[in-house]
Coordinates of C-alpha atoms in Angstrom, one line a residue:
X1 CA 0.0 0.0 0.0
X2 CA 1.3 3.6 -0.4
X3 CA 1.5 3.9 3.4
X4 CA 3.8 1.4 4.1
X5 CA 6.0 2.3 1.2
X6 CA 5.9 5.5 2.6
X7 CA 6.7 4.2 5.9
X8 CA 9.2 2.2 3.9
X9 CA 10.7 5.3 2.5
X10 CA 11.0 7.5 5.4
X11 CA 12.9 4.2 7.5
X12 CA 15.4 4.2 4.9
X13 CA 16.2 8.0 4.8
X14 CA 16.2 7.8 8.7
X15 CA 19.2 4.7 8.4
X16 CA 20.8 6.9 6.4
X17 CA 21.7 9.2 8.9
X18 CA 22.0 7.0 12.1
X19 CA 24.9 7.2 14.2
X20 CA 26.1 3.6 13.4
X21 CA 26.5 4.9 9.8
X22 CA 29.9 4.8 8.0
X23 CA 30.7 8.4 7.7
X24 CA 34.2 8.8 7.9
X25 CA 34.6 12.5 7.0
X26 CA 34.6 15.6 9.7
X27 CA 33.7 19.2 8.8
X28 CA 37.5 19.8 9.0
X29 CA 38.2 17.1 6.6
X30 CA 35.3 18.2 4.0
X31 CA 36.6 21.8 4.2
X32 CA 40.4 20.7 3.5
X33 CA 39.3 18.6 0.4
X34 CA 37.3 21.6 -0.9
X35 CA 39.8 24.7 -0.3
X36 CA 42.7 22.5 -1.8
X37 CA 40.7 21.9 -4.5
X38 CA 40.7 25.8 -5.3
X39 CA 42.9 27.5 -3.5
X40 CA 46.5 27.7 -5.5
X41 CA 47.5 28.8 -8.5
X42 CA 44.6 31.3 -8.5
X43 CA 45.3 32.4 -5.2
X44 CA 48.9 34.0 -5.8
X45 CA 47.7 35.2 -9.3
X46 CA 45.0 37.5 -7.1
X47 CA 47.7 40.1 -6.2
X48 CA 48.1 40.7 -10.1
X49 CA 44.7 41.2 -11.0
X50 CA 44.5 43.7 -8.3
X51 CA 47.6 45.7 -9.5
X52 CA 46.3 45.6 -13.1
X53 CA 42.2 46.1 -12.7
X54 CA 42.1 48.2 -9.7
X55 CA 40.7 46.9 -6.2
X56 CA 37.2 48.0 -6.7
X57 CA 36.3 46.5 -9.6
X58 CA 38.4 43.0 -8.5
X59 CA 36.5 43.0 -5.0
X60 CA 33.2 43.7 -6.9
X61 CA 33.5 41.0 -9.4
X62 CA 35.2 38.5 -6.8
X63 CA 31.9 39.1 -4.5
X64 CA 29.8 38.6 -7.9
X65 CA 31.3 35.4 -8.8
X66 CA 31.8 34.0 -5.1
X67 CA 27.7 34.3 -4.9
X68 CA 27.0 32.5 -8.4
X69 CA 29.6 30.0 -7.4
X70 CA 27.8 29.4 -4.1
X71 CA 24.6 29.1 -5.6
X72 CA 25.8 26.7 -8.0
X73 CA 27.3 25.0 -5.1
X74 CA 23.3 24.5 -3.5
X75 CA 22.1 23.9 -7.3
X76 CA 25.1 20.2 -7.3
X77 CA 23.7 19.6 -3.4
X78 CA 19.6 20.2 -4.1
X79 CA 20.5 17.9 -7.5
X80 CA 21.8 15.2 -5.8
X81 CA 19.0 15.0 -2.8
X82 CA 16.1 15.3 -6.1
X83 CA 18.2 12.5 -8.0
X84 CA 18.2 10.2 -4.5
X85 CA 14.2 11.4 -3.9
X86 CA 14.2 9.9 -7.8
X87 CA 15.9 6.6 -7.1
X88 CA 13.7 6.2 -4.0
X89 CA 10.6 6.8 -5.5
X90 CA 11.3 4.2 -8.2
X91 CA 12.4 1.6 -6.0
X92 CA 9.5 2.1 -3.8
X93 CA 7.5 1.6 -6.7
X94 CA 9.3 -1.2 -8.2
X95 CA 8.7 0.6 -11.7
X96 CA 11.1 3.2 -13.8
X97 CA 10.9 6.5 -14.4
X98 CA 11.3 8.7 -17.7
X99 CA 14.0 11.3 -17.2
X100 CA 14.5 13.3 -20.1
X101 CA 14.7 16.7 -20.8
X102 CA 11.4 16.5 -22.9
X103 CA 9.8 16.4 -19.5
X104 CA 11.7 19.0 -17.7
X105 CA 8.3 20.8 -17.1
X106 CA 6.0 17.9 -15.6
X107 CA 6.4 17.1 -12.2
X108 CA 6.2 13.6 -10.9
X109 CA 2.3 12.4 -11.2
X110 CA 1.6 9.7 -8.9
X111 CA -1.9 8.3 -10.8
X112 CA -2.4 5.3 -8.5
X113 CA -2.6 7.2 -5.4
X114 CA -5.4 6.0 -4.1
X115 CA -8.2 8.2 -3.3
X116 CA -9.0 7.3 0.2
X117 CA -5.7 8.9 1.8
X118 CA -7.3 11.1 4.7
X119 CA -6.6 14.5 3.1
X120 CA -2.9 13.8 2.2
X121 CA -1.2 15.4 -0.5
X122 CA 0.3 13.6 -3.3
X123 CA 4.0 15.0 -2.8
X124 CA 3.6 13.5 1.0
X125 CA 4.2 10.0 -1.0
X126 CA 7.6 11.5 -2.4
X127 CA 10.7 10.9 -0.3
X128 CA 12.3 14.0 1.3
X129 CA 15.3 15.5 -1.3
X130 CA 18.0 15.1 0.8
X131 CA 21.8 14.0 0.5
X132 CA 22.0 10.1 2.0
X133 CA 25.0 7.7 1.6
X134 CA 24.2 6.9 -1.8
X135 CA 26.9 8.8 -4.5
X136 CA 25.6 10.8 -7.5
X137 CA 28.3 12.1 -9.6
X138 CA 27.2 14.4 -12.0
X139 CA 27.8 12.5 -14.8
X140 CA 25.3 9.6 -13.5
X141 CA 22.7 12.4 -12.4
X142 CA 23.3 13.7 -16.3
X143 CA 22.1 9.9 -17.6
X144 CA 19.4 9.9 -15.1
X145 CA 17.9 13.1 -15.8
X146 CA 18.5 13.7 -19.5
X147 CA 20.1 10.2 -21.0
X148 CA 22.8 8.9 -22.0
X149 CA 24.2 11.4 -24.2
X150 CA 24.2 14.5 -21.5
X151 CA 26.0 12.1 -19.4
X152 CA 28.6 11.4 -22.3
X153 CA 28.6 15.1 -23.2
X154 CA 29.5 15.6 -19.2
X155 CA 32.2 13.1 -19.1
X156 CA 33.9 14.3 -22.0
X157 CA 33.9 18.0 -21.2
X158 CA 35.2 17.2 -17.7
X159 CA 38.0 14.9 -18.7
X160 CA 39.3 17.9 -20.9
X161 CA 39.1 20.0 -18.3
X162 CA 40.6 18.2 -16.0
X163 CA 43.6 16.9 -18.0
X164 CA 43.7 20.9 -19.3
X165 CA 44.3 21.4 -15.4
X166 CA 45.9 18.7 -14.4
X167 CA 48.8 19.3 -17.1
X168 CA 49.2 22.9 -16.0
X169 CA 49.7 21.4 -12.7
X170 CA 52.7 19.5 -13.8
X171 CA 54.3 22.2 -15.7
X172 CA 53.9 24.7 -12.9
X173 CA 55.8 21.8 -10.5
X174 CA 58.4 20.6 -13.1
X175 CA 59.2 24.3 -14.6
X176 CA 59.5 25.9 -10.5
X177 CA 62.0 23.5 -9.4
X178 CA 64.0 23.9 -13.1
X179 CA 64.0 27.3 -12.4
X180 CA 64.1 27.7 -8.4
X181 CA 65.3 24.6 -7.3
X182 CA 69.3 23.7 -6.9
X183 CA 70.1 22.0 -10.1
X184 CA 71.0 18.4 -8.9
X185 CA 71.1 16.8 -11.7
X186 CA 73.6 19.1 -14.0
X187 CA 75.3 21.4 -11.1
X188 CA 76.8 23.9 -13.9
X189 CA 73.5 24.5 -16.0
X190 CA 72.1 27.5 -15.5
X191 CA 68.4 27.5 -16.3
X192 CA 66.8 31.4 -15.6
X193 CA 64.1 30.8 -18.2
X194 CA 63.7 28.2 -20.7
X195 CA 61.4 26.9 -23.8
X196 CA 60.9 23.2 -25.0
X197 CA 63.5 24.1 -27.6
X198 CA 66.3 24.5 -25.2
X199 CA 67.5 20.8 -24.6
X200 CA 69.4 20.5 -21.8
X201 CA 67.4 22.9 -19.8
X202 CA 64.2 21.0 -21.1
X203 CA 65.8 17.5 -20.2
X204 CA 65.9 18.8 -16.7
X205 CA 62.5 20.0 -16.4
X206 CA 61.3 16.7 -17.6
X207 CA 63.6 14.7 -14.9
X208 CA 61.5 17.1 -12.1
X209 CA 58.1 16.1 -14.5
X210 CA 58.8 12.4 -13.8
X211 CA 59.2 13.2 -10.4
X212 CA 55.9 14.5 -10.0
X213 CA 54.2 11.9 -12.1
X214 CA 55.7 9.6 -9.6
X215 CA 54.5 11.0 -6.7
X216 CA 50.7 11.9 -7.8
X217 CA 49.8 9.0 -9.5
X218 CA 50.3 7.1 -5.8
X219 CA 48.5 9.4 -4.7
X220 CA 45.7 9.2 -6.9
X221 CA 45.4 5.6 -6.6
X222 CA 43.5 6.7 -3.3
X223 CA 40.4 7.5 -2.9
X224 CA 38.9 10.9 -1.1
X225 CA 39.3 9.1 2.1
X226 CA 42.1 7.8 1.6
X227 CA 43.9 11.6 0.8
X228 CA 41.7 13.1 4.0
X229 CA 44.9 13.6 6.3
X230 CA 47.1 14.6 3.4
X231 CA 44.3 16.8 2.3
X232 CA 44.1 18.3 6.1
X233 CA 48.0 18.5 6.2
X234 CA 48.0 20.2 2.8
X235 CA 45.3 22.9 4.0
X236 CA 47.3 23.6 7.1
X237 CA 50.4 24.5 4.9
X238 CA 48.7 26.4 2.5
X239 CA 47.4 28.8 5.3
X240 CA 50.1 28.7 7.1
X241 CA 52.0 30.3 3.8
X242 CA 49.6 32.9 3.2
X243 CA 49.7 34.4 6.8
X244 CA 53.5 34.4 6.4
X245 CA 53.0 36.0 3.0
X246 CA 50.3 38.2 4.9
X247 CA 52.5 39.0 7.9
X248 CA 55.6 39.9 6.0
X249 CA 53.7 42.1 3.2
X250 CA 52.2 44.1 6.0
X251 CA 55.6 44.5 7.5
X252 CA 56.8 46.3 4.6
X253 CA 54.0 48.4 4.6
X254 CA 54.6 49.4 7.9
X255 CA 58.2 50.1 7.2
X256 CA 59.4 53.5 6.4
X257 CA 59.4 53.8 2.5
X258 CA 63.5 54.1 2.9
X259 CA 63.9 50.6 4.5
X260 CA 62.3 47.2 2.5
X261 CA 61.9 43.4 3.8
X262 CA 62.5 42.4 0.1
X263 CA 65.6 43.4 -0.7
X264 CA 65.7 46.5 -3.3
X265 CA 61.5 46.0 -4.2
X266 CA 60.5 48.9 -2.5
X267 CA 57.4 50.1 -5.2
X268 CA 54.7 50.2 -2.6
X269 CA 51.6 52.3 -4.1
X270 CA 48.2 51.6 -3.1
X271 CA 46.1 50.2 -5.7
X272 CA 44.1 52.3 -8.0
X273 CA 40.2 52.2 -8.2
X274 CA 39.2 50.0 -11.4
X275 CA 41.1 49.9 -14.6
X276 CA 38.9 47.7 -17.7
X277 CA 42.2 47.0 -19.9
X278 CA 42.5 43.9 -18.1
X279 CA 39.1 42.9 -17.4
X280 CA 39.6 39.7 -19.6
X281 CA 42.6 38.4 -17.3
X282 CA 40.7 39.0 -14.1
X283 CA 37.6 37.4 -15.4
X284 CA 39.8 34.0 -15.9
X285 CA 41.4 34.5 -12.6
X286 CA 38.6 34.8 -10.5
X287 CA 36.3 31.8 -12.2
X288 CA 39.4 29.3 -11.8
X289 CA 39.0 30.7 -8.3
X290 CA 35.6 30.1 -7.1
X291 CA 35.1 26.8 -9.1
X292 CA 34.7 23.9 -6.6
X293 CA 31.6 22.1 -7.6
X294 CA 33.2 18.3 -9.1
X295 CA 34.0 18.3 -5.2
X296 CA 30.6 18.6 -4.1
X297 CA 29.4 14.6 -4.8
X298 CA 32.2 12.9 -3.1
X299 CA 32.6 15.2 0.2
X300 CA 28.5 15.1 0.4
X301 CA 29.0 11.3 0.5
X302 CA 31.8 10.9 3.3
X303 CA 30.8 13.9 5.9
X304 CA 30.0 13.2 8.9
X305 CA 26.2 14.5 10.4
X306 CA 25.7 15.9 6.8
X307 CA 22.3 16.9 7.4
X308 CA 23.2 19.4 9.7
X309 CA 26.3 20.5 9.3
X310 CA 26.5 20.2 5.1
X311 CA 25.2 23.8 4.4
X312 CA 27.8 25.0 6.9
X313 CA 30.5 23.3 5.4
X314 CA 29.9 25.6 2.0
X315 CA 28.9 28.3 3.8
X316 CA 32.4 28.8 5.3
X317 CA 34.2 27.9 1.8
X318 CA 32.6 30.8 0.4
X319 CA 33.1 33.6 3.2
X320 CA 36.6 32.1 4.0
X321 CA 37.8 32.3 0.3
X322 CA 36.5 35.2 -0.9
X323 CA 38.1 37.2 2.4
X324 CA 41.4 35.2 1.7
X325 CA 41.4 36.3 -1.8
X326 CA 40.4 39.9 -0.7
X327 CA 42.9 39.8 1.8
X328 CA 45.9 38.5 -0.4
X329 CA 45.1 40.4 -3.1
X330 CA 44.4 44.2 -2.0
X331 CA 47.8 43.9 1.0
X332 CA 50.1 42.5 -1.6
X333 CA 49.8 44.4 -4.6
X334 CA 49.9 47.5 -2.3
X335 CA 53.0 46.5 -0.9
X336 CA 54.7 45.5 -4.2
X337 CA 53.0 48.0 -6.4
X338 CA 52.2 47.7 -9.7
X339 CA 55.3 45.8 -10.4
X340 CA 54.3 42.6 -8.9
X341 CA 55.3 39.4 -10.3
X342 CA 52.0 37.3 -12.3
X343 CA 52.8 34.7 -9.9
X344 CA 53.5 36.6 -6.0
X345 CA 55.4 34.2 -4.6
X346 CA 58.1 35.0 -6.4
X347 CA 58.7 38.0 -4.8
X348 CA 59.7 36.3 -1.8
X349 CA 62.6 35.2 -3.4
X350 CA 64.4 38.3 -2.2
X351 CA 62.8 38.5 1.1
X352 CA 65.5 39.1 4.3
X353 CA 64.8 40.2 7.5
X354 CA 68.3 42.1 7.6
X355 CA 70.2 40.0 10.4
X356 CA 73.7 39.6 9.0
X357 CA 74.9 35.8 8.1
X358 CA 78.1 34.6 5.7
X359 CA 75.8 34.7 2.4
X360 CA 73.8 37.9 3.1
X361 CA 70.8 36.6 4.7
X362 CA 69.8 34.4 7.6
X363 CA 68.6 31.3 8.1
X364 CA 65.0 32.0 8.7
X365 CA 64.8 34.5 5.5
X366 CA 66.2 31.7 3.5
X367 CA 63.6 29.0 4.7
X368 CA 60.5 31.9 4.5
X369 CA 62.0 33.0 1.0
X370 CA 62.2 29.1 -0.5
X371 CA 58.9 27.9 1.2
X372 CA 56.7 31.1 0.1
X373 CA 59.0 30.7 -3.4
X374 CA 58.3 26.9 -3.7
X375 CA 54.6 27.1 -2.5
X376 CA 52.9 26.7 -6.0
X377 CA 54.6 23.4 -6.9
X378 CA 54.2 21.9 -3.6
X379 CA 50.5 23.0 -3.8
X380 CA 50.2 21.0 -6.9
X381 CA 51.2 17.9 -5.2
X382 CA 48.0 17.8 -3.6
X383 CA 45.7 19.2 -6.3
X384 CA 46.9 16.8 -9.1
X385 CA 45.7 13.5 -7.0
X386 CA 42.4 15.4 -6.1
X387 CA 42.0 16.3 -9.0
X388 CA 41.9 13.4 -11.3
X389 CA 40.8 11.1 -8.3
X390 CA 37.2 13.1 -9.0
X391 CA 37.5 12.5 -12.5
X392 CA 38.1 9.0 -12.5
X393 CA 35.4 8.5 -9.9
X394 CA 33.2 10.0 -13.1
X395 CA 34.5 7.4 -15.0
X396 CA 33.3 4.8 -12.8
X397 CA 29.6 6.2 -11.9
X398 CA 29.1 6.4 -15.5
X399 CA 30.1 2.3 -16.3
X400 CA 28.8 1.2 -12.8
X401 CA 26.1 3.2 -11.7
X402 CA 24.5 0.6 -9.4
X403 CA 27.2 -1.6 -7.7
X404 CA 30.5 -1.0 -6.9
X405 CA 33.4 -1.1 -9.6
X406 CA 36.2 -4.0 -8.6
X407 CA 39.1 -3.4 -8.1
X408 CA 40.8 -3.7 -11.4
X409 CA 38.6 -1.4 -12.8
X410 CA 38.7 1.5 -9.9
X411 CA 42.8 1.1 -10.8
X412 CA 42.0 1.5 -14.7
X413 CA 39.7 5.1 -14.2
X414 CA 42.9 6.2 -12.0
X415 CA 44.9 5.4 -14.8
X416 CA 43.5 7.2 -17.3
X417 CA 42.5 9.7 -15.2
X418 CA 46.1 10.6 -14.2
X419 CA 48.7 9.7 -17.2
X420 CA 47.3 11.5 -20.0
X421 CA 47.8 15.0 -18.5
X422 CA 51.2 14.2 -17.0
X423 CA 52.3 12.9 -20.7
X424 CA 51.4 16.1 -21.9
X425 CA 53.6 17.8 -19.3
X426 CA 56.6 15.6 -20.3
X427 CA 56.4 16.8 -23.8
X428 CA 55.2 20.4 -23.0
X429 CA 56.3 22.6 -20.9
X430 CA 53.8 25.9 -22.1
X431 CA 51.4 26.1 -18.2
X432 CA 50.2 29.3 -20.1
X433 CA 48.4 27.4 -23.3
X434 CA 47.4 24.8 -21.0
X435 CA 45.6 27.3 -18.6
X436 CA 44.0 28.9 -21.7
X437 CA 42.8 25.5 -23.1
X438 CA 40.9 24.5 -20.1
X439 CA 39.4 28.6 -19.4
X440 CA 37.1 27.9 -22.1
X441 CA 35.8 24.9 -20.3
X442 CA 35.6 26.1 -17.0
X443 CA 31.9 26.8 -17.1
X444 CA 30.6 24.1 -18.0
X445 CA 30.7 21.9 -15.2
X446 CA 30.7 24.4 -12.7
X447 CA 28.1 27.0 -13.7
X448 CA 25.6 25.9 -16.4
X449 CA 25.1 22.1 -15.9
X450 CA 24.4 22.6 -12.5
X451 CA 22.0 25.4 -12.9
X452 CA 20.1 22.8 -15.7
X453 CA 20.4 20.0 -13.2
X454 CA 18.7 21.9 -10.6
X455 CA 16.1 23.2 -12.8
X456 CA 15.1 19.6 -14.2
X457 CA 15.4 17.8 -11.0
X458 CA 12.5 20.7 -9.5
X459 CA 10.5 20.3 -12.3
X460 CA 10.6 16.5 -11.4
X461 CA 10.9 16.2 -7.4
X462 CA 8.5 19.7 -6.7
X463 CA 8.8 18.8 -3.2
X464 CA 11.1 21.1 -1.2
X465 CA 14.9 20.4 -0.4
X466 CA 17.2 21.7 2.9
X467 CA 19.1 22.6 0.0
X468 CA 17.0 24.9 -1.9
X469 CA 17.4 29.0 -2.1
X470 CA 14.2 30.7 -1.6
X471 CA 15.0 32.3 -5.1
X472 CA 16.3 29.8 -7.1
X473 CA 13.6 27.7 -8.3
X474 CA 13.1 26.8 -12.0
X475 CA 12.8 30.4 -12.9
X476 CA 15.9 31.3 -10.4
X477 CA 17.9 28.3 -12.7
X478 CA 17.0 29.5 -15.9
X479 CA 18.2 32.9 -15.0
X480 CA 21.4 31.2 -13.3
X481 CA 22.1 29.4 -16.7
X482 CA 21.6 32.9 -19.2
X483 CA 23.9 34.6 -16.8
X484 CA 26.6 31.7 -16.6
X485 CA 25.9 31.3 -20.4
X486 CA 27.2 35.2 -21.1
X487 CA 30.2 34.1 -19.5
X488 CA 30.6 31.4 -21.3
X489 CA 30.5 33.5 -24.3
X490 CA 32.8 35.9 -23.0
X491 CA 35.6 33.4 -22.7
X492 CA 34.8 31.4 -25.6
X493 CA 35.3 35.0 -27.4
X494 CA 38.4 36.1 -25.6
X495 CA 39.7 32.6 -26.4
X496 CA 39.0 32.9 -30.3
X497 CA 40.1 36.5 -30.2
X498 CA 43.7 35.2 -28.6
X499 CA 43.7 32.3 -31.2
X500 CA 43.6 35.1 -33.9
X501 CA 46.0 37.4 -32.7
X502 CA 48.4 34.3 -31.8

């Protein structure tokens, strides 16, 4: 009867979240995975933007993009609690389903409800949207909802993506410690700056590439419990460098303009209002730093109390990113001017804190100076498993939706989840044209799927979700996905426009 599947439905959500459950991640552990997801690269390419577009108009657009990336963030989570409700209902009913985007506008109708139900609504009989222990990568919520080829189109456009990344990655490791890094391998080479035509400099920048191909293809043989305490560790360092960068920018702020922490750098100039000649390069940076979503599924799955303590989890992602990329943006470019390097760190290359010692500086400048210097290739060491550990767990929802993959299989996704990209970094050492390659696909998955997933699962599941904004329902979505789909236009144009002038 439709009461005791009912009854039936509601003691399976409740299992879900009983204390006996295997959730094995904490809030801590969610958040690490998340910010290292994110935070890197763009992070110390904030400072730039700030020099070059002025600090109003980067603090307006950061705020702008931070909100659409957190309410595509609670489009992926009301998705996945809709696609469960889906799976649910079905099961319940022993029956299937059409999901297709033909029927984005008709909500479930159940026609055999019988008519004798004491008053009760039809939507009571629909499970409760909300996040359980079952996984729904977005590729298997893109079969379920629209068919098979959204789920293919998915797959593809996230494997490019994330090789496009994953390959920048590399490049960024292998080419900082060919430049930075003591040259162990050929003491008398000198390698200031280097292209793939320059052999022997190249032949050690691939030696350092098969280093890290090494070390993160281990890695990404685990899965996201598996990396949680290197993920945690990881976090830890990568705050821990930004207060020192932080700490020491203020310092030379605070100095009297004839005395400087960094050597001879002493440009400091507050930033100017808003400058539009370099809107296009802030536009990148800032949407390669607020995209996190391909997270979302796998941390939803693992955390511990989810129901509760899910929302907070992205709540604090948001605030705590876009006040760390306020923070390190606006501080450094004023104390470095409008001089400073694309890539910050750098600067701290000359850093010394003026206590004499045999080469010129002391020990503690020398280990701030290499750490802050080194910090974007060790920050790829933990990006790269992350990475391409979500893609290939893609791989596998989309060839075993239902069970789980063995063994053999789970090793395979990693596999060509992980090698492509770092091939392409052994015979290419250009981060730039990989960064530019996978710009024009940065939208997709994190901005206008999600806003179409949201809107078909609604139309599906009418029922209301935890996860749900008060004005983001199927109207909310479709004006999500115009907005995400100008600036998908925008990049695809400044893409073509750098093709043409290349």
């Amino acid at each position: 009867t439709w009461e005791s599947m009912r009854e039936e439905s509601n003691f399976g959500i409740e299992r879900y979240y009983s204390p006996s459950s295997k959730e094995v991640l904490s809030r801590l552990m969610a958040y690490s995975l998340t910010v290292n997801y994110v935070v890197g690269v763009a992070a110390v390419a904030m400072p730039r933007a700030v020099a070059d577009s002025g600090w109003a108009l980067t603090l307006g657009l950061l705020a702008f993009l931070m909100l659409l990336s957190y309410i595509s963030c609670r489009f992926v989570l009301s998705s996945i609690a809709r696609t469960e409700a889906m799976k649910q209902l079905t099961e319940n009913l022993q029956g299937e389903l059409a999901y297709r985007l033909a029927d984005m506008t008709r909500p479930i109708n159940v026609a055999s409800t019988p008519k004798n139900t004491r008053g009760k609504k039809k939507n009571d009989y629909i499970p409760e949207p909300i996040i359980t222990e079952r996984r729904f990568e977005i590729a298997e919520m893109c079969s379920i909802l629209w068919g098979e080829w959204a789920s293919w189109f998915y797959l593809l456009t996230f494997a490019a993506l994330t090789y496009g990344t994953c390959w920048s990655y590399a490049t960024i490791f292998a080419r900082s410690f060919a430049l930075r890094a003591p040259n162990v391998f050929w003491p008398r080479l000198n390698c200031p700056e280097f292209d793939d035509d320059d052999l022997d400099c190249f032949g050690v920048y691939q030696v350092y590439s098969v280093i890290f191909g090494c070390v993160v293809f281990l890695l990404s043989l685990l899965d996201l419990r598996g990396q949680r305490w290197l993920q945690v560790l990881m976090a830890a360092f990568r705050f821990g460098v930004f207060t020192l960068m932080l700490i020491t920018a203020t310092v030379q702020l605070v100095l009297p303009k004839s005395l400087s922490v960094f050597g001879s750098v002493n440009d400091r100039e507050l930033p100017s209002l808003s400058h539009l000649s370099n809107f296009d390069s802030l536009f990148l940076t800032i949407v390669f730093a607020a995209s996190f979503h391909p997270t979302i599924p796998g941390v939803a799955q693992f955390i511990k109390h989810r129901r509760k303590r899910l929302l907070s989890v992205y709540n604090f992602v948001v605030i705590s990113l876009f006040g760390l990329y306020a923070c390190l943006g606006f501080i450094i470019a004023w104390a470095f001017g409008p001089n400073v390097q694309a890539v910050s760190t750098y600067e701290w290359a000359d850093f010394t804190d003026d206590v004499p010692s045999p080469n010129g500086k002391s020990i503690f400048s020398l280990v701030i100076g290499s750490i802050v210097v080194m910090f974007p290739a060790l920050d790829c060491l933990a990006t790269f498993p992350l990475t391409s550990t979500n893609l290939a767990d893609n791989f596998l929802a989309k060839f075993f939706p239902s069970s789980k993959a063995p063994v053999p299989f789970r090793i395979l996704s990693r596999i060509f989840a992980a090698v492509p990209p770092l091939c392409l970094a052994f015979f290419s050492s250009d981060a730039a044209r990989a960064i530019a390659y996978t710009g024009i696909l940065m939208f997709l998955p994190n901005f206008l799927i999600p806003s179409l997933l949201h809107r078909s699962s609604v139309a599906i599941i009418p029922r209301k979700s935890i996860y749900d904004l008060p004005c983001c329902g199927k109207i909310g979505a479709t004006v999500f996905f115009l907005l995400s789909l100008l600036g998908f236009a925008y990049i695809l144009y400044l893409s073509m426009l750098r093709f043409i002038v290349s």
